[in-house]
Coordinates of C-alpha atoms in Angstrom, one line a residue:
X1259 CA 18.6 9.4 -20.9
X1260 CA 19.1 9.6 -17.1
X1261 CA 17.9 6.7 -14.9
X1262 CA 15.6 9.0 -13.0
X1263 CA 13.8 10.1 -16.1
X1264 CA 13.4 6.5 -17.3
X1265 CA 12.1 5.5 -13.9
X1266 CA 9.7 8.4 -14.0
X1267 CA 8.3 7.5 -17.4
X1268 CA 7.8 3.9 -16.4
X1269 CA 6.1 5.0 -13.2
X1270 CA 3.8 7.3 -15.1
X1271 CA 2.9 4.6 -17.6
X1272 CA 2.2 2.1 -14.8
X1273 CA 0.1 4.6 -13.0
X1274 CA -2.0 5.3 -16.1
X1275 CA -2.4 1.5 -16.6
X1276 CA -3.6 1.1 -13.0
X1277 CA -6.2 3.9 -13.5
X1278 CA -7.3 2.8 -17.0
X1279 CA -7.5 -0.9 -16.2
X1280 CA -8.3 -1.1 -12.4
X1281 CA -9.8 -4.6 -12.4
X1282 CA -6.9 -6.1 -14.3
X1283 CA -4.4 -4.1 -12.2
X1284 CA -6.0 -5.3 -8.9
X1285 CA -5.9 -8.9 -10.0
X1286 CA -2.4 -8.7 -11.3
X1287 CA -1.1 -6.9 -8.2
X1288 CA -2.8 -9.3 -5.9
X1289 CA -1.4 -12.3 -7.7
X1290 CA 2.1 -10.9 -7.9
X1291 CA 2.1 -10.1 -4.1
X1292 CA 0.6 -13.6 -3.4
X1293 CA 3.1 -15.5 -5.5
X1294 CA 6.0 -13.4 -4.0
X1295 CA 4.7 -14.4 -0.5
X1296 CA 4.4 -18.1 -1.5
X1297 CA 8.0 -18.2 -2.9
X1298 CA 9.2 -16.3 0.2
X1299 CA 7.5 -18.8 2.5
X1300 CA 9.1 -21.7 0.6
X1301 CA 12.5 -20.1 0.8
X1302 CA 12.0 -19.6 4.6
X1303 CA 11.2 -23.3 5.0
X1304 CA 14.1 -24.4 2.9
X1305 CA 16.7 -22.0 4.3
X1306 CA 16.6 -23.3 7.8
X1307 CA 14.9 -26.2 9.4
X1308 CA 14.2 -24.4 12.7
X1309 CA 10.7 -24.4 14.1
X1310 CA 10.4 -20.6 13.7
X1311 CA 11.3 -20.7 10.0
X1312 CA 8.9 -23.5 9.3
X1313 CA 6.0 -21.8 11.2
X1314 CA 6.6 -18.4 9.6
X1315 CA 7.1 -20.0 6.2
X1316 CA 3.8 -21.9 6.4
X1317 CA 2.0 -18.8 7.5
X1318 CA 3.6 -16.8 4.7
X1319 CA 2.5 -19.4 2.2
X1320 CA -1.1 -19.4 3.5
X1321 CA -1.3 -15.5 3.3
X1322 CA 0.2 -15.7 -0.2
X1323 CA -2.4 -18.1 -1.4
X1324 CA -5.1 -15.9 0.1
X1325 CA -3.8 -13.0 -2.1
X1326 CA -3.6 -15.3 -5.2
X1327 CA -7.2 -16.6 -4.8
X1328 CA -8.9 -13.6 -3.2
X1329 CA -8.4 -10.2 -4.8
X1330 CA -10.3 -8.3 -2.1
X1331 CA -7.6 -9.3 0.4
X1332 CA -5.4 -6.6 -1.0
X1333 CA -7.9 -3.9 -0.5
X1334 CA -8.6 -5.1 3.1
X1335 CA -4.8 -4.8 3.9
X1336 CA -4.8 -1.3 2.4
X1337 CA -7.9 -0.4 4.4
X1338 CA -6.3 -1.6 7.6
X1339 CA -3.1 0.4 6.8
X1340 CA -5.1 3.6 6.2
X1341 CA -7.0 3.0 9.5
X1342 CA -3.7 2.6 11.4
X1343 CA -2.1 5.6 9.8
X1344 CA -5.3 7.7 10.4
X1345 CA -5.4 6.7 14.1
X1346 CA -1.7 7.5 14.5
X1347 CA -2.1 10.9 12.8
X1348 CA -5.1 11.8 14.9
X1349 CA -3.3 10.8 18.1
X1350 CA -0.1 12.7 17.0
X1351 CA -2.2 15.8 16.3
X1352 CA -4.0 15.6 19.7
X1353 CA -0.6 15.2 21.5
X1354 CA 0.7 18.3 19.5
X1355 CA -2.4 20.3 20.6
X1356 CA -2.0 19.3 24.3
X1357 CA 1.7 19.5 24.6
X1358 CA 3.8 22.6 25.4
X1359 CA 6.5 21.7 22.8
X1360 CA 7.3 23.9 19.9
X1361 CA 4.8 22.2 17.7
X1362 CA 2.4 24.7 16.0
X1363 CA -1.2 24.4 16.9
X1364 CA -2.2 24.9 13.2
X1365 CA 0.1 22.0 12.2
X1366 CA -1.5 19.8 14.9
X1367 CA -5.0 20.6 13.6
X1368 CA -3.8 19.8 10.0
X1369 CA -2.4 16.5 11.2
X1370 CA -5.7 15.6 12.8
X1371 CA -7.5 16.5 9.5
X1372 CA -5.1 14.3 7.6
X1373 CA -5.8 11.5 10.0
X1374 CA -9.5 11.8 9.5
X1375 CA -9.0 11.8 5.7
X1376 CA -6.8 8.7 6.0
X1377 CA -9.4 7.0 8.1
X1378 CA -12.0 7.8 5.5
X1379 CA -9.8 6.4 2.7
X1380 CA -9.5 3.2 4.7
X1381 CA -13.3 2.8 4.6
X1382 CA -13.4 3.5 0.9
X1383 CA -10.5 1.0 0.3
X1384 CA -12.2 -1.8 2.2
X1385 CA -15.6 -1.3 0.5
X1386 CA -14.2 -0.9 -3.0
X1387 CA -11.1 -3.0 -3.9
X1388 CA -10.7 -0.9 -7.1
X1389 CA -10.3 2.3 -5.0
X1390 CA -6.9 1.1 -3.6
X1391 CA -5.6 0.4 -7.1
X1392 CA -6.7 3.8 -8.3
X1393 CA -4.8 5.4 -5.4
X1394 CA -1.7 3.4 -6.3
X1395 CA -2.1 4.6 -9.9
X1396 CA -2.3 8.3 -8.8
X1397 CA 0.7 7.8 -6.4
X1398 CA 2.7 6.2 -9.3
X1399 CA 1.9 9.1 -11.6
X1400 CA 2.9 11.7 -8.9
X1401 CA 6.1 9.8 -8.1
X1402 CA 6.8 9.5 -11.8
X1403 CA 6.4 13.2 -12.4
X1404 CA 8.7 13.9 -9.4
X1405 CA 11.4 11.5 -10.7
X1406 CA 11.2 12.9 -14.3
X1407 CA 11.5 16.5 -13.1
X1408 CA 14.6 15.8 -10.9

């Protein structure tokens, strides 16, 4: 079997697990990200004894521990990401509407609409930690289907 098809099947299975077991998936994902950051921070401190490495390493360890012990930190980060993307899309759409470049006005309006949707998703993600995990599950399923069909 081709590597793309195997990756697609694994992605679909993970996506379904994220949707079927959102609480477990949120906790597992938050802990995995947190532990990764803790180990990365330790590696930064050990790799070089410069002041910058030590400061960044300590900050990375602190953020990692927040992810390990506070599941909602993950949804907060996702929410902020959606807000930033939404703002950038809205601004990009407005620039497209106001500029005389070859950008279609319809495309600019659609970009603004996508920005508003992204902004709304940020609000949902911050309010409901499980919402972010369900979005990850849907994205994994879509990506898995795309990989499988390649």
